mmCIF file of C-alpha atoms in Angstrom:
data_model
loop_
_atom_site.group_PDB
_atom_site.id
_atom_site.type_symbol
_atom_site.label_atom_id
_atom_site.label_comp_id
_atom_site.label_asym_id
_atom_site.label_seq_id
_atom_site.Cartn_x
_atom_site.Cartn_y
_atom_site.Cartn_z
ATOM 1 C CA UNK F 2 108.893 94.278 34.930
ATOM 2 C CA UNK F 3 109.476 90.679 36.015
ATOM 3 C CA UNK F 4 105.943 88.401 35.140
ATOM 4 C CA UNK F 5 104.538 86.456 38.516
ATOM 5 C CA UNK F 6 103.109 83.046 37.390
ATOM 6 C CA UNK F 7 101.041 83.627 40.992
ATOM 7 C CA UNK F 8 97.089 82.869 40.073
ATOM 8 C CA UNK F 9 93.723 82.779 41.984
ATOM 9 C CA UNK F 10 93.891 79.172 42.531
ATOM 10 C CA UNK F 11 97.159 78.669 43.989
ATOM 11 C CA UNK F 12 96.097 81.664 46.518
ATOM 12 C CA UNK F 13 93.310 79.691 47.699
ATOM 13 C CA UNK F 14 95.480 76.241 48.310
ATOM 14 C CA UNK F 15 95.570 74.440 45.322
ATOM 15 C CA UNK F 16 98.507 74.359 42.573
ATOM 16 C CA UNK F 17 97.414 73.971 39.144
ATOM 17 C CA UNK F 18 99.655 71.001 38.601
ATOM 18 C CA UNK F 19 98.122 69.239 41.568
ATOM 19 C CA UNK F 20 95.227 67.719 39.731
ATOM 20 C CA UNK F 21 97.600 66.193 36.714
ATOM 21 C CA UNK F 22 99.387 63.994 38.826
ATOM 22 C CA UNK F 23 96.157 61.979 39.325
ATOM 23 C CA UNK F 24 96.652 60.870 42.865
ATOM 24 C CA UNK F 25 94.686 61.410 46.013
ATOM 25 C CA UNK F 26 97.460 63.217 48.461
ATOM 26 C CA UNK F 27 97.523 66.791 46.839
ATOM 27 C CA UNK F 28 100.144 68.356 47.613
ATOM 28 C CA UNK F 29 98.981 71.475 50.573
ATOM 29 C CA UNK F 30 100.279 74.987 50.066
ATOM 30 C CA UNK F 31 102.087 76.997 52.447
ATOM 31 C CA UNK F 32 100.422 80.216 51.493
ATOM 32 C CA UNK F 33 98.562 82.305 53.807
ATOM 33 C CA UNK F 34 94.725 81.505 53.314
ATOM 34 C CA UNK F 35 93.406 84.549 50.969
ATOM 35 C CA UNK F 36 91.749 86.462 53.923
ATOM 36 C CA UNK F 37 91.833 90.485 54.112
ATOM 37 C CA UNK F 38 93.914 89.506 58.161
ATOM 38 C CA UNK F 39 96.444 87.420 56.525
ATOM 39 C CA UNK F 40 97.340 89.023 53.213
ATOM 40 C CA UNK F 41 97.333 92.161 55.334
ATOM 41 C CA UNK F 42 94.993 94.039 53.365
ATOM 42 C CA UNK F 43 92.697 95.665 56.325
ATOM 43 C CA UNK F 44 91.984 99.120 56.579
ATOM 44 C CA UNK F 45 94.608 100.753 57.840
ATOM 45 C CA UNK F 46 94.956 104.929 58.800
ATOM 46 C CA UNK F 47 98.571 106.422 58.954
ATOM 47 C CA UNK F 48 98.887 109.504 60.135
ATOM 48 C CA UNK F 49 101.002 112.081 57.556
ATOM 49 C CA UNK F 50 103.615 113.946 59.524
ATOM 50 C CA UNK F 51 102.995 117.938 58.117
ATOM 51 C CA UNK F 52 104.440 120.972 59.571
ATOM 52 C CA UNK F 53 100.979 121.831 60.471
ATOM 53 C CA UNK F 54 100.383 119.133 62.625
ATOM 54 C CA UNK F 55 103.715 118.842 63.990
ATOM 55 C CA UNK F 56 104.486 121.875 65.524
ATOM 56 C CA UNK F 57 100.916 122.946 67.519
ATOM 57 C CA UNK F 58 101.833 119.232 69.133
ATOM 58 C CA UNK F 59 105.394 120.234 70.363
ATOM 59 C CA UNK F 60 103.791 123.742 71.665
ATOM 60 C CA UNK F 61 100.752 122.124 73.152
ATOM 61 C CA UNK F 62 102.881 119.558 74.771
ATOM 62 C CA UNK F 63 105.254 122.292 76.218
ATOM 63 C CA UNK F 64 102.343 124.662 77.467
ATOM 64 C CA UNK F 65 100.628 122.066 79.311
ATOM 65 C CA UNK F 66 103.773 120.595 80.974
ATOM 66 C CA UNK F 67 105.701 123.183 81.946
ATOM 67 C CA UNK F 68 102.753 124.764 84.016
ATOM 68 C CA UNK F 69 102.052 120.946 85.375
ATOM 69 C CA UNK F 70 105.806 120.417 86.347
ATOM 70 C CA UNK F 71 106.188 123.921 88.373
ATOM 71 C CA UNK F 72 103.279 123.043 90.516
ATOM 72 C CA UNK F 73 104.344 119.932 91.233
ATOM 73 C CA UNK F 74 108.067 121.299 92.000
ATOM 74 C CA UNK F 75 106.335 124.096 94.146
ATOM 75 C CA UNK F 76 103.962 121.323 96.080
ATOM 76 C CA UNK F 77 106.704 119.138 96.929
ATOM 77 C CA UNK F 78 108.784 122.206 98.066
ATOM 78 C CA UNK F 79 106.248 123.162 100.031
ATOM 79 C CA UNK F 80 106.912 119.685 102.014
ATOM 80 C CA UNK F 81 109.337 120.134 104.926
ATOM 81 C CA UNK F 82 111.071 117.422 105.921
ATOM 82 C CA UNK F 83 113.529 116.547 108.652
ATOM 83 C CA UNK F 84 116.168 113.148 108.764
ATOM 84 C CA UNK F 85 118.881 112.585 111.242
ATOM 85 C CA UNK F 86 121.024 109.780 111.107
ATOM 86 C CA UNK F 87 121.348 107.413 113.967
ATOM 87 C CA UNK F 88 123.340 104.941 113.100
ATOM 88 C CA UNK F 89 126.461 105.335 115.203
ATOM 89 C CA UNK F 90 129.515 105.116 113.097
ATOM 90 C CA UNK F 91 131.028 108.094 114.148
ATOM 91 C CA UNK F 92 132.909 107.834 117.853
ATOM 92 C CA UNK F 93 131.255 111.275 118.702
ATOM 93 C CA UNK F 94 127.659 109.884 117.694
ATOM 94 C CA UNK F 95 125.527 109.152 120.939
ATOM 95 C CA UNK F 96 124.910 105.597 119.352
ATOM 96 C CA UNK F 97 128.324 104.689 118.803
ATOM 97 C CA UNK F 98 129.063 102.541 121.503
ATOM 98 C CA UNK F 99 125.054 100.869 120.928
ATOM 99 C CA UNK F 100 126.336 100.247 117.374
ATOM 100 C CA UNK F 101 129.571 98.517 118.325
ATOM 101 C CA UNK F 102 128.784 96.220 121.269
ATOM 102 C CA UNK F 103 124.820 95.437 119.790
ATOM 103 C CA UNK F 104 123.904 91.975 118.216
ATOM 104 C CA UNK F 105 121.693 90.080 117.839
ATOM 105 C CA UNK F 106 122.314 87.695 120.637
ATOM 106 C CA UNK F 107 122.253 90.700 123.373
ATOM 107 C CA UNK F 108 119.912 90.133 125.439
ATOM 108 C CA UNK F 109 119.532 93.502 127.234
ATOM 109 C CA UNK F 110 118.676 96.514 124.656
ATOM 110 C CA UNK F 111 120.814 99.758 124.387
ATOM 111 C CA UNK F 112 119.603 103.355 124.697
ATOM 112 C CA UNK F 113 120.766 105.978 123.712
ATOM 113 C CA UNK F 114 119.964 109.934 122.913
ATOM 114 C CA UNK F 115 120.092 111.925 120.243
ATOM 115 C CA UNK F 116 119.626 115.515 119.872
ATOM 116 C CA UNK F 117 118.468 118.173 117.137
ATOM 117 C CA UNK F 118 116.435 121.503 116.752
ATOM 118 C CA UNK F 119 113.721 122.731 114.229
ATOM 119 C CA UNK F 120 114.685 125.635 112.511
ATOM 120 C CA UNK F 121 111.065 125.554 111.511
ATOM 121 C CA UNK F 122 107.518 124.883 112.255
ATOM 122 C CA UNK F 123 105.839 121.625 111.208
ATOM 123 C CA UNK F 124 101.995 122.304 110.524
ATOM 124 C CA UNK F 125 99.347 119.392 109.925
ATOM 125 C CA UNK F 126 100.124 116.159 110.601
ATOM 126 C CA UNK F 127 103.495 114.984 110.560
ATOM 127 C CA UNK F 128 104.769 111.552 109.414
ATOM 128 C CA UNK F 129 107.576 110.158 111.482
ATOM 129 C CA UNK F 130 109.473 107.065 109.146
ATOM 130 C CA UNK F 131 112.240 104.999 109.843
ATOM 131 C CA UNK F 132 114.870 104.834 107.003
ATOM 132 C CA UNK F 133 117.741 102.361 106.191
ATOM 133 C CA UNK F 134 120.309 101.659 103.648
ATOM 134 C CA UNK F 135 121.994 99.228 101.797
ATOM 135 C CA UNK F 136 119.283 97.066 102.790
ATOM 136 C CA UNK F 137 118.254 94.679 99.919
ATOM 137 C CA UNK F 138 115.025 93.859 100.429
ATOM 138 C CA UNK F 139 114.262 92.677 96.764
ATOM 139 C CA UNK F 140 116.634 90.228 97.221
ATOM 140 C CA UNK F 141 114.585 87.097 95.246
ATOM 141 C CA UNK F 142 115.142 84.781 98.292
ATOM 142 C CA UNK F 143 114.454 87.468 100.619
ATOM 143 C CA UNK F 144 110.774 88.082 98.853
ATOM 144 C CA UNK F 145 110.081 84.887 98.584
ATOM 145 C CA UNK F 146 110.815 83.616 102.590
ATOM 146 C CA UNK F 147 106.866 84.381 103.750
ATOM 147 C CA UNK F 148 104.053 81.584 104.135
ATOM 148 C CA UNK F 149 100.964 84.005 102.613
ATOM 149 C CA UNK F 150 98.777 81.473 103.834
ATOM 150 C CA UNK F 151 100.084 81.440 107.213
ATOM 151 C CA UNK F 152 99.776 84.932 107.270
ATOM 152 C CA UNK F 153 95.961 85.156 106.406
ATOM 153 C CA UNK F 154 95.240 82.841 109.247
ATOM 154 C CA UNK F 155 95.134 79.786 107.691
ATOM 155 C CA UNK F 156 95.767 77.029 110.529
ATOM 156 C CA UNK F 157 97.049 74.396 109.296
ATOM 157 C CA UNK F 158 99.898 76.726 107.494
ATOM 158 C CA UNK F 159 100.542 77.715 110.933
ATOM 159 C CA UNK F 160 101.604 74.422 111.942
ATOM 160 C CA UNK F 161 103.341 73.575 108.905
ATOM 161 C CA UNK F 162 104.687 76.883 107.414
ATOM 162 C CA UNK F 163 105.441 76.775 103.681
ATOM 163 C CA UNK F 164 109.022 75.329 102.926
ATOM 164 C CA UNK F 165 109.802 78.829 100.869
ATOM 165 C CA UNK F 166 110.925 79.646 104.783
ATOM 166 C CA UNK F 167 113.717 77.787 105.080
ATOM 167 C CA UNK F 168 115.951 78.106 106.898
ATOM 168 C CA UNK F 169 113.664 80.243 109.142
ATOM 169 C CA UNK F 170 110.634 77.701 108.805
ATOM 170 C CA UNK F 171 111.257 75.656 112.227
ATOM 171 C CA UNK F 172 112.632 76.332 115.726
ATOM 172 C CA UNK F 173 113.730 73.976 118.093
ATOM 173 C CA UNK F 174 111.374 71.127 116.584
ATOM 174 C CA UNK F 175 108.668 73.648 116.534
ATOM 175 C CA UNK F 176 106.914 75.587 113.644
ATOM 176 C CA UNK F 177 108.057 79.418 113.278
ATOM 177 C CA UNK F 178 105.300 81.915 113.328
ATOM 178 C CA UNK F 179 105.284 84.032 111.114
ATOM 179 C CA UNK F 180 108.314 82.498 109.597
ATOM 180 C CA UNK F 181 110.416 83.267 106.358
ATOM 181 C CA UNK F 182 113.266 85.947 106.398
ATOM 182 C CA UNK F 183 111.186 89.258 106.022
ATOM 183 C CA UNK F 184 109.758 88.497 109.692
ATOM 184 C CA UNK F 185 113.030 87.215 110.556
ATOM 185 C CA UNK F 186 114.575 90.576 109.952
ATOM 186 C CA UNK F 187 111.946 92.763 111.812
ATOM 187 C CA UNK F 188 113.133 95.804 112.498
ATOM 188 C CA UNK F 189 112.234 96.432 116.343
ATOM 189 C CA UNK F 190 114.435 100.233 117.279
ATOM 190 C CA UNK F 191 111.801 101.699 119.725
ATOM 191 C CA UNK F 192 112.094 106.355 118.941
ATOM 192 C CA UNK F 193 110.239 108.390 121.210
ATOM 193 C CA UNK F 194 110.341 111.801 120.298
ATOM 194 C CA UNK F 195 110.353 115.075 122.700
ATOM 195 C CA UNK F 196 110.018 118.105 123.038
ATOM 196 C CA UNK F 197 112.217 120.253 125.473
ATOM 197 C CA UNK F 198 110.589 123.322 126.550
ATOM 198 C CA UNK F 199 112.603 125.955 128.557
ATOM 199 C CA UNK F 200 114.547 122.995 130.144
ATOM 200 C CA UNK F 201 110.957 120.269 130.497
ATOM 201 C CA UNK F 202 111.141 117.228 128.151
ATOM 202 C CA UNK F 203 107.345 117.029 126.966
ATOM 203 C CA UNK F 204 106.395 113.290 125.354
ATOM 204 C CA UNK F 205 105.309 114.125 121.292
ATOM 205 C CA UNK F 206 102.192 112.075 121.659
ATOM 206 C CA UNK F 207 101.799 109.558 118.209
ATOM 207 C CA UNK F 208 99.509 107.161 116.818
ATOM 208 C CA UNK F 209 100.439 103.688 115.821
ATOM 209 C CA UNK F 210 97.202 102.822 114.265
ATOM 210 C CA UNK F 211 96.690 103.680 110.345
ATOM 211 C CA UNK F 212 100.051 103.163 109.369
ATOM 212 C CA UNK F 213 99.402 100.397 107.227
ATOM 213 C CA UNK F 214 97.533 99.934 103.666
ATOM 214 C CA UNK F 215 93.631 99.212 104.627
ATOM 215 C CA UNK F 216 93.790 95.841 102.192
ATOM 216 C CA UNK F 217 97.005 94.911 104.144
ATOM 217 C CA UNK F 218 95.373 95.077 107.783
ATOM 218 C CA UNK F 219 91.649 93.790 107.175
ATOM 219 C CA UNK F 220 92.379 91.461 103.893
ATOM 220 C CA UNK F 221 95.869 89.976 103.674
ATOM 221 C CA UNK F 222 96.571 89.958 107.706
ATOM 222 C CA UNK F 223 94.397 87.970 109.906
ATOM 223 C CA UNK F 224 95.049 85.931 112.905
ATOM 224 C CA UNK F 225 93.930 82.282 113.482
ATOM 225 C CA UNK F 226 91.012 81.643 114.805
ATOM 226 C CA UNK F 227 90.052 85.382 115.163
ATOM 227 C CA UNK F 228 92.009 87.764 117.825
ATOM 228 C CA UNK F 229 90.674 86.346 120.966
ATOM 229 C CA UNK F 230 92.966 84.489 123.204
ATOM 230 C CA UNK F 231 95.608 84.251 120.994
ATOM 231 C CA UNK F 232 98.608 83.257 123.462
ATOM 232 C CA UNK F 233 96.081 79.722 122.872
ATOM 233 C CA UNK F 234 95.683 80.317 119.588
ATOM 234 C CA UNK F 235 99.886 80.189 118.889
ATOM 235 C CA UNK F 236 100.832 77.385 121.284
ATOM 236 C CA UNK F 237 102.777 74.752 119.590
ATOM 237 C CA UNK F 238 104.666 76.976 117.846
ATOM 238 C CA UNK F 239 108.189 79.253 118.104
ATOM 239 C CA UNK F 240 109.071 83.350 117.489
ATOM 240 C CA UNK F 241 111.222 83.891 115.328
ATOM 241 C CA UNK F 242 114.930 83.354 115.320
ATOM 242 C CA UNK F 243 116.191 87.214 116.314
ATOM 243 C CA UNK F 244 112.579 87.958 117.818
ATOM 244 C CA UNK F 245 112.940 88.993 121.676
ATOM 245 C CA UNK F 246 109.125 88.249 121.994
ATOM 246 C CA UNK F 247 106.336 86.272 120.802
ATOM 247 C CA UNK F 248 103.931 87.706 117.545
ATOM 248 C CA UNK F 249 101.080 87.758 120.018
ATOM 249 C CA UNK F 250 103.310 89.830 122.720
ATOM 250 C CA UNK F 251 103.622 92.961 119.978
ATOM 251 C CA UNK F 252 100.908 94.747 121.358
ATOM 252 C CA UNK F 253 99.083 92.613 124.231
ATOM 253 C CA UNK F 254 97.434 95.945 125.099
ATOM 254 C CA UNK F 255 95.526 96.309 121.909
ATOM 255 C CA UNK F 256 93.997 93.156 120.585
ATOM 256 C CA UNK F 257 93.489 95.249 116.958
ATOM 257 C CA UNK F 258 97.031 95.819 116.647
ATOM 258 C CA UNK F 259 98.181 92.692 117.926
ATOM 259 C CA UNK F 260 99.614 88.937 116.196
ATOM 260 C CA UNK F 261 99.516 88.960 112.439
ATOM 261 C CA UNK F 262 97.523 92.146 112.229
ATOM 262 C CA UNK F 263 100.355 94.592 114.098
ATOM 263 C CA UNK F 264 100.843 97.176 111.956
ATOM 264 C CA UNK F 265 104.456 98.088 112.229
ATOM 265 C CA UNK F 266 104.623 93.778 111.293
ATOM 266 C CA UNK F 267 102.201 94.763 108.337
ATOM 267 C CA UNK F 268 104.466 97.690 107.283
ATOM 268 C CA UNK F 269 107.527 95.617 107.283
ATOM 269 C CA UNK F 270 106.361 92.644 105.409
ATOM 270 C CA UNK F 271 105.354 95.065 102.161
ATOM 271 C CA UNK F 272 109.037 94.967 100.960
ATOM 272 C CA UNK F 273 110.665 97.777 99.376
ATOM 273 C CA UNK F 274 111.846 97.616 95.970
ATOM 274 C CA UNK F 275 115.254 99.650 96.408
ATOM 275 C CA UNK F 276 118.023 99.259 98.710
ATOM 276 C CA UNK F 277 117.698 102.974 100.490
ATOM 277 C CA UNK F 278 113.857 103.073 101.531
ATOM 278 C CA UNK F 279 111.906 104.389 103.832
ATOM 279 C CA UNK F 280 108.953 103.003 106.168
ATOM 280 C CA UNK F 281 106.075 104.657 108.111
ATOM 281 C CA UNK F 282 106.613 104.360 111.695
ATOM 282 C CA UNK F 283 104.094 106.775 113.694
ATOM 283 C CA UNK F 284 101.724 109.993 112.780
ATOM 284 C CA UNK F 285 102.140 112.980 114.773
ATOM 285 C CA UNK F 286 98.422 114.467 114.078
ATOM 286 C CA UNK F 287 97.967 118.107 114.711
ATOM 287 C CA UNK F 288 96.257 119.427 117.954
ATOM 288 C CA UNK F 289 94.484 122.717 117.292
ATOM 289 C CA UNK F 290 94.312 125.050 114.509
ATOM 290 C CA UNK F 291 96.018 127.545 116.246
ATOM 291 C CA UNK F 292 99.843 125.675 117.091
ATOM 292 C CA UNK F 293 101.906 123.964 115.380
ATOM 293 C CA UNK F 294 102.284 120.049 115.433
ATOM 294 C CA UNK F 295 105.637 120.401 116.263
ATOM 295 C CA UNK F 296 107.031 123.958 117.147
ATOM 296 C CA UNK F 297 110.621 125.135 115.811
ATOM 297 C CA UNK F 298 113.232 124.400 119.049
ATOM 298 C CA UNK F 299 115.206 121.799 120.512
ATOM 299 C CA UNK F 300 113.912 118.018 120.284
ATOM 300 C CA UNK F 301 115.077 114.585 122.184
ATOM 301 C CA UNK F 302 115.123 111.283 120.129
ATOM 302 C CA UNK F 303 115.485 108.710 122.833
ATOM 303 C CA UNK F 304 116.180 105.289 120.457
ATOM 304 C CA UNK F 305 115.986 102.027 122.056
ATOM 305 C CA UNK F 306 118.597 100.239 119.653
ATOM 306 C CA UNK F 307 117.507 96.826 118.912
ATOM 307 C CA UNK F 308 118.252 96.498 115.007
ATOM 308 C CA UNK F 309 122.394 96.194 114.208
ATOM 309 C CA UNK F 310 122.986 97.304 111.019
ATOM 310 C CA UNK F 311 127.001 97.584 110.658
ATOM 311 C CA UNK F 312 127.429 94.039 110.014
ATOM 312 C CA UNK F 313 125.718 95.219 106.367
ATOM 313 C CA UNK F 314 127.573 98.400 106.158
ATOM 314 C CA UNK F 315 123.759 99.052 106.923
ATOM 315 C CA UNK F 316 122.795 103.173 108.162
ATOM 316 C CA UNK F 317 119.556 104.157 110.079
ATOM 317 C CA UNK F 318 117.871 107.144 109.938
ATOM 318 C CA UNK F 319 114.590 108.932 111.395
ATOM 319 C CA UNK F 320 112.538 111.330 108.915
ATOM 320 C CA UNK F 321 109.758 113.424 110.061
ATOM 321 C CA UNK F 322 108.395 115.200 106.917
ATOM 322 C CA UNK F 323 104.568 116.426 106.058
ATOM 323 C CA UNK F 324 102.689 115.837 103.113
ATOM 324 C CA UNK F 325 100.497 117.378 100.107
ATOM 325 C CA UNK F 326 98.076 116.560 98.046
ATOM 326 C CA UNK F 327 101.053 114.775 95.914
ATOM 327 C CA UNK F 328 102.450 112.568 98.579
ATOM 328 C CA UNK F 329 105.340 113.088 100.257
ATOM 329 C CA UNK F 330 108.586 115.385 98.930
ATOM 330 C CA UNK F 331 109.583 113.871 95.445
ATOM 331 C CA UNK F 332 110.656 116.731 93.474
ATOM 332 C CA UNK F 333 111.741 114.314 90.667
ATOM 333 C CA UNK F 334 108.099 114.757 88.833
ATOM 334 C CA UNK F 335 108.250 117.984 88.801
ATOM 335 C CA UNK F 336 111.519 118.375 87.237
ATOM 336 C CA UNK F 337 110.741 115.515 85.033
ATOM 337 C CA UNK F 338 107.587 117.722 83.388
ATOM 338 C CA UNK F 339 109.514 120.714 83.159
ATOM 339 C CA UNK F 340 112.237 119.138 81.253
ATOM 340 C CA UNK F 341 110.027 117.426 78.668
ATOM 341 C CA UNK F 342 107.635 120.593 78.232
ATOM 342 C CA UNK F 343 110.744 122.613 77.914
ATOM 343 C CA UNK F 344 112.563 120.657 74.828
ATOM 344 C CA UNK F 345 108.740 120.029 73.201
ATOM 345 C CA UNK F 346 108.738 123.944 73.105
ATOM 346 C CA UNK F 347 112.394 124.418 72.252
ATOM 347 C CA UNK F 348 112.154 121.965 69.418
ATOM 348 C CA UNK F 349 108.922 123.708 68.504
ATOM 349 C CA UNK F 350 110.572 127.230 68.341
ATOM 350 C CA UNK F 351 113.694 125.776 66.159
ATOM 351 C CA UNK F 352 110.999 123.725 63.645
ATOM 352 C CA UNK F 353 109.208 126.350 62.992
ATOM 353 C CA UNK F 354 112.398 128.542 62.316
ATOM 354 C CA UNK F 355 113.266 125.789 59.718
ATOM 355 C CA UNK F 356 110.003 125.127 58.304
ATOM 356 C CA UNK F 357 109.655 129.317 57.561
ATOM 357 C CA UNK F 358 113.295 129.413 56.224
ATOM 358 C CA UNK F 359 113.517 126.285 53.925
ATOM 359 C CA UNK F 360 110.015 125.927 52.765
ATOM 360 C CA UNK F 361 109.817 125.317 49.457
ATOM 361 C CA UNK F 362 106.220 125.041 48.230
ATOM 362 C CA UNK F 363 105.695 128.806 47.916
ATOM 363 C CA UNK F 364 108.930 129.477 45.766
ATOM 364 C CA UNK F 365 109.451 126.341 43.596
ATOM 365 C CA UNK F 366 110.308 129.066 40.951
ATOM 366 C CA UNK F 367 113.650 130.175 42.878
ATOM 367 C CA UNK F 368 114.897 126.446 42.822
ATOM 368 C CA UNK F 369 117.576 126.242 40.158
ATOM 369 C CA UNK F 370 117.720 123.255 37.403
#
């Protein structure tokens, strides 16, 4: 074995030749100080990998996620859910000719109809989204166009938005409000739903309230200076760029839904992180215990087409779909479960098969020399 000429006082700083030179500057060691942290002597557990601990983790595993991963497949199956495209980019859709001739600088909107049936009844409440595609929202640029500040109420932010809003920070000499691109890029369709029974369109009544996340509406949303009189409250300053109104004109009606603190605004401004999402648009809540929210037959979507989408090889969608106690359909998680519980039990089975066949510490007599 090789000798090491390491001793006890070089490990606490000091080489024994130091003190023969004579001089005052010793020389400093680069050694670790001799503490249990930094010679890495602290207790320490490790667990030993057996056979017997091993395998009941790989069945264990299995039995609890297989059982976890079919109800959650079963819940979200349980889910109905309805989408219909809109978009117009076939010549037979009934938005085909909104979709060509639309822009943004039309001034007068486009309507048009759409038709479909439900094969099936739609109990409880049912949650009526807007979807689009190829949409990047998580665009770095695109995330970061917003004035927070402005958005919280903050008034002198409202006068002089943040310059992370440029080029949608000023309009015609005048501050933008809200500016940045998300508001820019509102989207603004208007879908009324209804229901045609034996030949008589009946409105689906929804509610537009309670869309959005509870810290988004009473913490990060506020308007200046309260929401009283706020056509005074936003003078001085400019709508957006492809805006066809003013933010206090989204809901005049309802001074709780109205400015900064509109909730379809709210729900837009929470960006989504993919480029096919998703947003909640109305609730259809149920009526009695005794009918369905929305009875299998033949349905009207009357779309007022405001938002062009084909310059971005962009497609629109409507989804009405119910929930569970999971959340909306996402059968992903329960697959996901079933899969790992299912090869933690497989490779259980063929370990144990292996540890039974080749274990040697029974028949160390049988090994030959």
């Amino acid at each position: 074995m090789m000798a090491s000429s390491y001793n006890a006082k070089e490990e606490d700083g000091h080489h024994s030749g130091a003190a023969n030179h004579g001089g005052t500057g010793a020389v400093k060691s680069k050694k670790p100080d001799n503490t249990a942290f930094k010679q890495q002597r602290l207790p320490a557990w490790q667990p030993i990998l057996t056979a017997g601990t091993v395998l009941p983790a790989f069945f264990v595993i299995g039995l609890i996620f297989i059982p976890i991963g079919i109800g959650l497949y079963v819940s979200s199956n349980n889910i109905k859910e309805f989408e219909i495209d809109y978009t117009g980019v076939d010549i037979s859709s009934p938005c085909y000719s909104c979709a060509r001739n639309f822009t943004w600088n039309s001034t007068t909107p486009c309507h048009c109809v759409v038709n479909f049936s439900l094969d099936q009844p739609f109990e409880n409440n049912v949650f009526m989204y807007y979807g689009l595609s190829n949409f990047y929202q998580n665009h770095r640029r695109y995330v970061k166009s917003r004035d927070d500040s402005q958005l919280n109420g903050d008034l002198s932010a409202l006068k002089n938005p943040s310059k992370e809003c440029d080029p949608y920070r000023t309009s015609e000499g005048q501050p933008i409000a809200p500016c940045g691109a998300i508001a820019n890029s509102l989207f603004n369709d208007t879908l009324e739903l209804y229901y045609i029974d034996n030949g008589t369109k009946v409105l689906i009544p929804v509610v537009k309230k309670g869309i959005a996340w509870w810290t988004d509406k009473h913490v990060k949303f506020r308007n200046p200076g309260g929401n009283a009189n706020l056509t005074v409250v936003f003078q001085g300053t400019n709508k957006p760029v492809n805006w066809r109104k003013a933010v206090y004109e989204l809901d005049p009606s309802d001074p709780e839904n109205n400015g900064f603190i509109n909730e379809d605004f709210i729900v837009w401004m929470r960006t989504a992180a993919l480029p096919t999402f998703r947003k909640l648009y109305r609730i259809i809540t149920k009526k009695s215990n005794v009918e369905p929210t929305l009875p299998s037959g033949n349905y009207e979507l009357n779309i007022t087409y405001n938002y062009p989408v084909l310059s971005f090889d962009g497609r629109k969608r409507m989804i009405l779909s119910t929930i569970s106690w999971m959340g909306g359909k996402n059968p992903f998680l329960g697959i996901a479960y079933i899969t790992v519980g299912s090869i933690c039990f497989f490779l259980g089975v063929v370990l144990l098969i292996i540890h039974h066949k080749y274990d040697t510490r029974n028949s160390s007599a049988d090994i030959p020399n």
